[in-house]
PDB file of C-alpha atoms in Angstrom:
ATOM      1  CA  MET F1251      97.106  57.917 116.066  1.00  0.00           C
ATOM      2  CA  SER F1252      99.503  59.821 118.573  1.00  0.00           C
ATOM      3  CA  GLU F1253     100.093  63.429 117.976  1.00  0.00           C
ATOM      4  CA  PRO F1254     103.464  64.415 116.875  1.00  0.00           C
ATOM      5  CA  GLY F1255     106.346  66.133 118.793  1.00  0.00           C
ATOM      6  CA  SER F1256     103.795  66.062 122.049  1.00  0.00           C
ATOM      7  CA  SER F1257     106.764  66.206 124.324  1.00  0.00           C
ATOM      8  CA  ARG F1258     109.472  68.685 124.459  1.00  0.00           C
ATOM      9  CA  ALA F1259     112.843  67.870 123.312  1.00  0.00           C
ATOM     10  CA  VAL F1260     115.096  68.059 125.972  1.00  0.00           C
ATOM     11  CA  VAL F1261     118.924  66.521 125.879  1.00  0.00           C
ATOM     12  CA  PRO F1262     121.578  66.110 128.406  1.00  0.00           C
ATOM     13  CA  ALA F1263     123.874  69.193 128.976  1.00  0.00           C
ATOM     14  CA  GLU F1264     126.771  67.222 127.970  1.00  0.00           C
ATOM     15  CA  GLY F1265     125.039  66.010 124.607  1.00  0.00           C
ATOM     16  CA  GLY F1266     126.134  67.731 121.256  1.00  0.00           C
ATOM     17  CA  ALA F1267     124.157  70.401 121.435  1.00  0.00           C
ATOM     18  CA  SER F1268     125.430  73.555 120.092  1.00  0.00           C
ATOM     19  CA  GLY F1269     125.611  76.538 122.953  1.00  0.00           C
ATOM     20  CA  ALA F1270     124.627  79.161 120.420  1.00  0.00           C
ATOM     21  CA  LEU F1271     121.285  76.921 120.006  1.00  0.00           C
ATOM     22  CA  ALA F1272     120.793  75.829 123.431  1.00  0.00           C
ATOM     23  CA  GLU F1273     120.131  77.587 126.845  1.00  0.00           C
ATOM     24  CA  THR F1274     120.010  75.937 130.233  1.00  0.00           C
ATOM     25  CA  GLU F1275     116.373  75.246 131.495  1.00  0.00           C
ATOM     26  CA  ASN F1276     116.878  74.810 135.524  1.00  0.00           C
ATOM     27  CA  ASN F1277     113.306  75.286 136.817  1.00  0.00           C
ATOM     28  CA  GLY F1278     114.573  76.612 140.013  1.00  0.00           C
ATOM     29  CA  ASP F1279     117.223  73.553 140.247  1.00  0.00           C
ATOM     30  CA  PRO F1280     120.568  74.430 138.976  1.00  0.00           C
ATOM     31  CA  SER F1281     121.944  70.638 139.375  1.00  0.00           C
ATOM     32  CA  THR F1282     119.157  69.509 136.864  1.00  0.00           C
ATOM     33  CA  GLY F1283     121.990  70.446 134.302  1.00  0.00           C
ATOM     34  CA  LEU F1284     119.395  70.260 131.256  1.00  0.00           C
ATOM     35  CA  VAL F1285     119.251  72.028 127.965  1.00  0.00           C
ATOM     36  CA  VAL F1286     116.846  72.760 125.612  1.00  0.00           C
ATOM     37  CA  THR F1287     116.754  74.171 122.261  1.00  0.00           C
ATOM     38  CA  ARG F1288     115.804  77.988 121.659  1.00  0.00           C
ATOM     39  CA  PRO F1289     112.981  79.029 119.393  1.00  0.00           C
ATOM     40  CA  GLY F1290     113.583  78.540 115.972  1.00  0.00           C
ATOM     41  CA  ALA F1291     116.542  75.945 116.428  1.00  0.00           C
ATOM     42  CA  ARG F1292     114.365  73.029 115.222  1.00  0.00           C
ATOM     43  CA  THR F1293     112.215  74.854 112.864  1.00  0.00           C
ATOM     44  CA  ASN F1294     114.961  76.578 110.239  1.00  0.00           C
ATOM     45  CA  GLY F1295     115.309  79.841 112.042  1.00  0.00           C
ATOM     46  CA  ILE F1296     111.765  80.341 111.956  1.00  0.00           C
ATOM     47  CA  VAL F1297     109.899  81.813 115.336  1.00  0.00           C
ATOM     48  CA  PRO F1298     106.441  82.954 115.546  1.00  0.00           C
ATOM     49  CA  THR F1299     105.696  86.482 115.796  1.00  0.00           C
ATOM     50  CA  ILE F1300     103.417  87.442 118.537  1.00  0.00           C
ATOM     51  CA  GLN F1301     100.376  89.039 117.087  1.00  0.00           C
ATOM     52  CA  ASN F1302      97.910  89.905 120.389  1.00  0.00           C
ATOM     53  CA  VAL F1303      97.996  89.291 123.577  1.00  0.00           C
ATOM     54  CA  VAL F1304      94.382  89.093 125.737  1.00  0.00           C
ATOM     55  CA  ALA F1305      94.653  89.615 129.436  1.00  0.00           C
ATOM     56  CA  THR F1306      91.907  90.027 132.205  1.00  0.00           C
ATOM     57  CA  VAL F1307      92.330  92.182 135.671  1.00  0.00           C
ATOM     58  CA  GLN F1308      90.113  92.233 138.494  1.00  0.00           C
ATOM     59  CA  MET F1309      89.882  96.064 139.819  1.00  0.00           C
ATOM     60  CA  GLY F1310      88.082  94.925 143.086  1.00  0.00           C
ATOM     61  CA  CYS F1311      85.429  97.490 143.115  1.00  0.00           C
ATOM     62  CA  ARG F1312      82.429  98.115 140.860  1.00  0.00           C
ATOM     63  CA  LEU F1313      82.388 100.773 138.246  1.00  0.00           C
ATOM     64  CA  ASP F1314      80.079 103.488 137.468  1.00  0.00           C
ATOM     65  CA  LEU F1315      80.405 103.121 133.642  1.00  0.00           C
ATOM     66  CA  ARG F1316      78.438 106.302 132.752  1.00  0.00           C
ATOM     67  CA  SER F1317      80.824 108.215 135.029  1.00  0.00           C
ATOM     68  CA  ILE F1318      83.984 106.762 133.147  1.00  0.00           C
ATOM     69  CA  VAL F1319      82.792 107.588 129.637  1.00  0.00           C
ATOM     70  CA  ARG F1320      81.551 111.219 130.634  1.00  0.00           C
ATOM     71  CA  GLN F1321      85.178 111.799 132.551  1.00  0.00           C
ATOM     72  CA  ALA F1322      87.499 109.926 130.266  1.00  0.00           C
ATOM     73  CA  ARG F1323      88.732 110.290 126.676  1.00  0.00           C
ATOM     74  CA  ASN F1324      88.949 107.576 124.061  1.00  0.00           C
ATOM     75  CA  ALA F1325      86.097 106.137 125.527  1.00  0.00           C
ATOM     76  CA  GLU F1326      82.391 105.002 124.578  1.00  0.00           C
ATOM     77  CA  TYR F1327      80.018 103.114 126.115  1.00  0.00           C
ATOM     78  CA  ASN F1328      76.463 102.341 124.620  1.00  0.00           C
ATOM     79  CA  PRO F1329      74.823  99.842 126.688  1.00  0.00           C
ATOM     80  CA  ARG F1330      72.217  98.642 124.222  1.00  0.00           C
ATOM     81  CA  ARG F1331      74.671  97.661 122.099  1.00  0.00           C
ATOM     82  CA  PHE F1332      77.636  96.198 124.626  1.00  0.00           C
ATOM     83  CA  ALA F1333      77.394  96.309 128.361  1.00  0.00           C
ATOM     84  CA  ALA F1334      81.135  97.783 128.919  1.00  0.00           C
ATOM     85  CA  VAL F1335      82.914 100.525 128.390  1.00  0.00           C
ATOM     86  CA  ILE F1336      85.082 100.161 125.465  1.00  0.00           C
ATOM     87  CA  MET F1337      88.663 102.299 125.956  1.00  0.00           C
ATOM     88  CA  ARG F1338      91.606 102.693 123.916  1.00  0.00           C
ATOM     89  CA  ILE F1339      94.963 104.221 124.355  1.00  0.00           C
ATOM     90  CA  ARG F1340      97.551 104.837 121.949  1.00  0.00           C
ATOM     91  CA  GLU F1341     100.990 103.777 123.789  1.00  0.00           C
ATOM     92  CA  PRO F1342     100.776 100.547 124.095  1.00  0.00           C
ATOM     93  CA  LYS F1343      98.175 100.618 121.282  1.00  0.00           C
ATOM     94  CA  THR F1344      95.509  98.459 123.142  1.00  0.00           C
ATOM     95  CA  THR F1345      91.897  98.342 123.642  1.00  0.00           C
ATOM     96  CA  ALA F1346      90.001  97.633 126.883  1.00  0.00           C
ATOM     97  CA  LEU F1347      86.379  96.390 127.614  1.00  0.00           C
ATOM     98  CA  MET F1348      85.625  97.818 131.300  1.00  0.00           C
ATOM     99  CA  PHE F1349      82.644  95.742 132.936  1.00  0.00           C
ATOM    100  CA  ALA F1350      80.122  97.199 135.720  1.00  0.00           C
ATOM    101  CA  SER F1351      81.424  94.339 137.978  1.00  0.00           C
ATOM    102  CA  GLY F1352      85.233  95.337 137.784  1.00  0.00           C
ATOM    103  CA  LYS F1353      86.443  93.333 135.336  1.00  0.00           C
ATOM    104  CA  MET F1354      88.768  94.346 132.781  1.00  0.00           C
ATOM    105  CA  VAL F1355      89.807  92.721 129.199  1.00  0.00           C
ATOM    106  CA  CYS F1356      92.769  94.351 127.973  1.00  0.00           C
ATOM    107  CA  THR F1357      93.353  93.162 123.854  1.00  0.00           C
ATOM    108  CA  GLY F1358      95.742  94.326 121.292  1.00  0.00           C
ATOM    109  CA  ALA F1359      99.097  94.238 123.082  1.00  0.00           C
ATOM    110  CA  LYS F1360     102.044  92.667 121.365  1.00  0.00           C
ATOM    111  CA  SER F1361     103.778  91.133 124.447  1.00  0.00           C
ATOM    112  CA  GLU F1362     103.116  90.220 127.879  1.00  0.00           C
ATOM    113  CA  SER F1363     105.017  93.066 129.286  1.00  0.00           C
ATOM    114  CA  MET F1364     103.044  95.662 127.102  1.00  0.00           C
ATOM    115  CA  SER F1365      99.749  94.118 127.845  1.00  0.00           C
ATOM    116  CA  GLN F1366     100.430  94.551 131.655  1.00  0.00           C
ATOM    117  CA  LEU F1367     101.662  98.107 131.323  1.00  0.00           C
ATOM    118  CA  ALA F1368      98.258  98.913 129.266  1.00  0.00           C
ATOM    119  CA  ALA F1369      96.231  97.275 131.861  1.00  0.00           C
ATOM    120  CA  LYS F1370      98.289  99.584 134.547  1.00  0.00           C
ATOM    121  CA  LYS F1371      97.179 102.590 132.827  1.00  0.00           C
ATOM    122  CA  TYR F1372      93.787 102.151 132.441  1.00  0.00           C
ATOM    123  CA  VAL F1373      93.275 101.095 135.805  1.00  0.00           C
ATOM    124  CA  ARG F1374      95.216 104.351 136.593  1.00  0.00           C
ATOM    125  CA  VAL F1375      92.482 106.232 134.414  1.00  0.00           C
ATOM    126  CA  VAL F1376      89.776 104.677 136.389  1.00  0.00           C
ATOM    127  CA  GLN F1377      91.264 105.803 139.536  1.00  0.00           C
ATOM    128  CA  LYS F1378      91.532 109.205 138.104  1.00  0.00           C
ATOM    129  CA  CYS F1379      87.459 109.058 137.563  1.00  0.00           C
ATOM    130  CA  GLY F1380      87.013 108.369 141.742  1.00  0.00           C
ATOM    131  CA  MET F1381      87.144 104.930 142.017  1.00  0.00           C
ATOM    132  CA  ALA F1382      88.876 102.728 144.105  1.00  0.00           C
ATOM    133  CA  ALA F1383      90.423 100.665 141.422  1.00  0.00           C
ATOM    134  CA  GLU F1384      92.998  98.081 142.015  1.00  0.00           C
ATOM    135  CA  PHE F1385      95.309  96.299 139.858  1.00  0.00           C
ATOM    136  CA  LYS F1386      94.867  92.647 140.736  1.00  0.00           C
ATOM    137  CA  GLU F1387      94.649  89.114 139.198  1.00  0.00           C
ATOM    138  CA  PHE F1388      96.415  89.712 135.903  1.00  0.00           C
ATOM    139  CA  LYS F1389      96.076  86.780 134.077  1.00  0.00           C
ATOM    140  CA  VAL F1390      96.896  85.988 130.237  1.00  0.00           C
ATOM    141  CA  GLN F1391      94.036  84.387 128.755  1.00  0.00           C
ATOM    142  CA  ASN F1392      94.724  84.081 125.075  1.00  0.00           C
ATOM    143  CA  MET F1393      97.998  84.807 123.024  1.00  0.00           C
ATOM    144  CA  VAL F1394      97.895  84.845 119.347  1.00  0.00           C
ATOM    145  CA  GLY F1395     101.114  83.982 116.972  1.00  0.00           C
ATOM    146  CA  SER F1396     101.793  84.015 113.266  1.00  0.00           C
ATOM    147  CA  CYS F1397     104.613  82.941 110.939  1.00  0.00           C
ATOM    148  CA  ASP F1398     105.343  81.798 107.350  1.00  0.00           C
ATOM    149  CA  VAL F1399     106.753  78.572 106.913  1.00  0.00           C
ATOM    150  CA  GLN F1400     107.873  79.677 103.056  1.00  0.00           C
ATOM    151  CA  PHE F1401     106.654  76.591 101.260  1.00  0.00           C
ATOM    152  CA  PRO F1402     103.232  75.278 100.281  1.00  0.00           C
ATOM    153  CA  ILE F1403     101.394  72.739 101.972  1.00  0.00           C
ATOM    154  CA  ARG F1404      99.212  69.642 101.166  1.00  0.00           C
ATOM    155  CA  LEU F1405      95.968  70.506 102.982  1.00  0.00           C
ATOM    156  CA  GLU F1406      94.036  67.608 101.679  1.00  0.00           C
ATOM    157  CA  VAL F1407      96.541  65.037 102.388  1.00  0.00           C
ATOM    158  CA  LEU F1408      97.382  66.766 105.812  1.00  0.00           C
ATOM    159  CA  ALA F1409      93.887  66.731 106.668  1.00  0.00           C
ATOM    160  CA  HIS F1410      93.316  63.127 105.835  1.00  0.00           C
ATOM    161  CA  THR F1411      96.320  61.692 107.513  1.00  0.00           C
ATOM    162  CA  HIS F1412      95.980  63.544 110.805  1.00  0.00           C
ATOM    163  CA  SER F1413      91.948  63.485 110.746  1.00  0.00           C
ATOM    164  CA  ILE F1414      91.883  63.032 114.389  1.00  0.00           C
ATOM    165  CA  PHE F1415      92.911  66.647 115.107  1.00  0.00           C
ATOM    166  CA  CYS F1416      92.209  68.125 111.650  1.00  0.00           C
ATOM    167  CA  SER F1417      89.372  69.772 110.482  1.00  0.00           C
ATOM    168  CA  TYR F1418      89.349  70.956 106.760  1.00  0.00           C
ATOM    169  CA  GLU F1419      86.059  72.235 104.800  1.00  0.00           C
ATOM    170  CA  PRO F1420      87.755  74.813 101.982  1.00  0.00           C
ATOM    171  CA  GLU F1421      84.133  75.383 100.935  1.00  0.00           C
ATOM    172  CA  ILE F1422      83.471  77.294 103.967  1.00  0.00           C
ATOM    173  CA  PHE F1423      87.131  78.190 105.122  1.00  0.00           C
ATOM    174  CA  PRO F1424      90.326  78.071 103.560  1.00  0.00           C
ATOM    175  CA  GLY F1425      92.627  77.152 106.195  1.00  0.00           C
ATOM    176  CA  LEU F1426      92.967  73.711 107.931  1.00  0.00           C
ATOM    177  CA  ILE F1427      92.053  73.764 111.610  1.00  0.00           C
ATOM    178  CA  TYR F1428      94.815  71.906 113.627  1.00  0.00           C
ATOM    179  CA  LYS F1429      93.767  71.216 117.383  1.00  0.00           C
ATOM    180  CA  MET F1430      96.960  70.329 119.172  1.00  0.00           C
ATOM    181  CA  LYS F1431      96.445  68.659 122.516  1.00  0.00           C
ATOM    182  CA  GLN F1432      99.867  69.492 124.175  1.00  0.00           C
ATOM    183  CA  PRO F1433     100.226  72.180 124.153  1.00  0.00           C
ATOM    184  CA  LYS F1434      96.581  72.948 123.842  1.00  0.00           C
ATOM    185  CA  VAL F1435      97.005  75.139 121.231  1.00  0.00           C
ATOM    186  CA  VAL F1436      95.039  75.398 117.724  1.00  0.00           C
ATOM    187  CA  LEU F1437      96.775  76.516 114.384  1.00  0.00           C
ATOM    188  CA  LEU F1438      95.106  77.806 111.170  1.00  0.00           C
ATOM    189  CA  VAL F1439      97.288  76.210 108.417  1.00  0.00           C
ATOM    190  CA  PHE F1440      96.982  77.654 104.760  1.00  0.00           C
ATOM    191  CA  VAL F1441      97.769  76.472 101.710  1.00  0.00           C
ATOM    192  CA  SER F1442     100.643  79.101 101.016  1.00  0.00           C
ATOM    193  CA  GLY F1443     102.325  78.271 104.333  1.00  0.00           C
ATOM    194  CA  LYS F1444     100.871  80.957 106.582  1.00  0.00           C
ATOM    195  CA  ILE F1445     100.395  79.834 110.117  1.00  0.00           C
ATOM    196  CA  VAL F1446      98.169  81.358 112.762  1.00  0.00           C
ATOM    197  CA  LEU F1447      98.438  79.860 116.323  1.00  0.00           C
ATOM    198  CA  THR F1448      95.880  81.012 118.819  1.00  0.00           C
ATOM    199  CA  GLY F1449      94.657  79.675 122.407  1.00  0.00           C
ATOM    200  CA  ALA F1450      97.865  79.600 124.113  1.00  0.00           C
ATOM    201  CA  LYS F1451      98.502  81.092 127.491  1.00  0.00           C
ATOM    202  CA  SER F1452     101.995  81.773 127.079  1.00  0.00           C
ATOM    203  CA  ARG F1453     104.676  82.481 124.624  1.00  0.00           C
ATOM    204  CA  GLU F1454     106.371  79.140 125.617  1.00  0.00           C
ATOM    205  CA  ASP F1455     103.042  77.681 124.350  1.00  0.00           C
ATOM    206  CA  ILE F1456     102.994  79.087 120.873  1.00  0.00           C
ATOM    207  CA  TYR F1457     106.714  78.336 120.205  1.00  0.00           C
ATOM    208  CA  GLN F1458     106.569  74.626 121.507  1.00  0.00           C
ATOM    209  CA  ALA F1459     103.281  74.044 119.236  1.00  0.00           C
ATOM    210  CA  PHE F1460     104.999  75.770 116.396  1.00  0.00           C
ATOM    211  CA  GLU F1461     108.048  73.141 117.077  1.00  0.00           C
ATOM    212  CA  ASN F1462     105.805  70.237 116.987  1.00  0.00           C
ATOM    213  CA  ILE F1463     103.910  71.012 113.774  1.00  0.00           C
ATOM    214  CA  TYR F1464     106.695  71.987 111.664  1.00  0.00           C
ATOM    215  CA  PRO F1465     108.060  68.755 110.880  1.00  0.00           C
ATOM    216  CA  VAL F1466     104.395  67.593 110.101  1.00  0.00           C
ATOM    217  CA  LEU F1467     104.135  70.664 107.699  1.00  0.00           C
ATOM    218  CA  GLN F1468     107.638  69.640 105.910  1.00  0.00           C
ATOM    219  CA  GLU F1469     105.975  65.928 105.532  1.00  0.00           C
ATOM    220  CA  PHE F1470     103.141  67.398 103.607  1.00  0.00           C
ATOM    221  CA  ARG F1471     105.070  70.298 101.727  1.00  0.00           C
ATOM    222  CA  LYS F1472     103.917  70.574  98.295  1.00  0.00           C
ATOM    223  CA  SER F1473     106.603  69.802  95.829  1.00  0.00           C
ATOM    224  CA  GLU F1474     107.113  71.251  91.869  1.00  0.00           C
ATOM    225  CA  ILE F1475     106.562  68.554  89.599  1.00  0.00           C
ATOM    226  CA  THR F1476     108.734  69.131  86.498  1.00  0.00           C
ATOM    227  CA  SER F1477     108.452  66.025  84.784  1.00  0.00           C
ATOM    228  CA  ALA F1478     110.545  65.937  81.771  1.00  0.00           C
ATOM    229  CA  LEU F1479     109.346  65.570  78.019  1.00  0.00           C
ATOM    230  CA  PRO F1480     109.442  62.550  76.492  1.00  0.00           C
ATOM    231  CA  SER F1481     112.451  62.112  74.115  1.00  0.00           C
ATOM    232  CA  SER F1482     109.860  61.775  71.071  1.00  0.00           C
ATOM    233  CA  ALA F1483     108.273  64.938  72.257  1.00  0.00           C
ATOM    234  CA  ALA F1484     111.563  66.731  73.184  1.00  0.00           C
ATOM    235  CA  SER F1485     112.899  66.524  69.685  1.00  0.00           C
ATOM    236  CA  PRO F1486     110.923  67.486  66.588  1.00  0.00           C
ATOM    237  CA  GLN F1487     110.377  65.003  64.163  1.00  0.00           C
ATOM    238  CA  PRO F1488     111.634  65.439  60.832  1.00  0.00           C
ATOM    239  CA  GLN F1489     108.698  66.385  58.213  1.00  0.00           C
ATOM    240  CA  ALA F1490     107.660  63.909  55.321  1.00  0.00           C
ATOM    241  CA  GLN F1491     108.428  65.970  52.051  1.00  0.00           C
ATOM    242  CA  LEU F1492     105.684  66.200  49.788  1.00  0.00           C
ATOM    243  CA  PRO F1493     106.876  65.603  46.257  1.00  0.00           C
ATOM    244  CA  ALA F1494     107.087  68.104  43.788  1.00  0.00           C
ATOM    245  CA  PRO F1495     104.574  69.008  41.221  1.00  0.00           C
ATOM    246  CA  GLY F1496     105.184  66.848  38.060  1.00  0.00           C
ATOM    247  CA  ASP F1497     107.298  64.231  39.744  1.00  0.00           C
TER     248      ASP F1497
END
């Protein structure tokens, strides 16, 4: 079984793509003249919302975690429970895990730019604690998005038909787990139509994965079955009249 929608839809610039729904993708070469649909153009206007960005930074020096937790606010360190300083800031609202090796994990941001800004703020805090920290090798490790297709889905039939990619055990977890190969994204599909996309390395992967899965979800959409009542049941039958006493 081949995975549905594994290739990104690209049409010639002279095709019938509407200018309002397409944008030029030159990839550094303006002569290519290719256009690709914008997010939502092929999914009935539904675009996944980024809920969390997890990124890593190398600060290029060893960290004295006890010194950091003594000097910095909104920081906690319990080496018996976890071998990292947990630090939080309000703007952007994020949490950082700082390890003695100089590695930092920043989580909670709603976009790549906000994640990068938060990571720079954390590095600055470490610098103020007297350490030669640098902002190096910023890399997005995971992005999580979510959306609602606004119709119920027949998860049992979907799991059976796409068994190569799906795992569905409602006794353990109410959602269907769909492991897409290209892009490499994991989707949690719920019967209500709620979708969670995780494991992506970029925003484009989130959008492409949803564009791939959307026609599949439409195929397994639950339809409200309203069968008409039989004519005999629809119209009440005349009741037999009992004979009057004495007849």
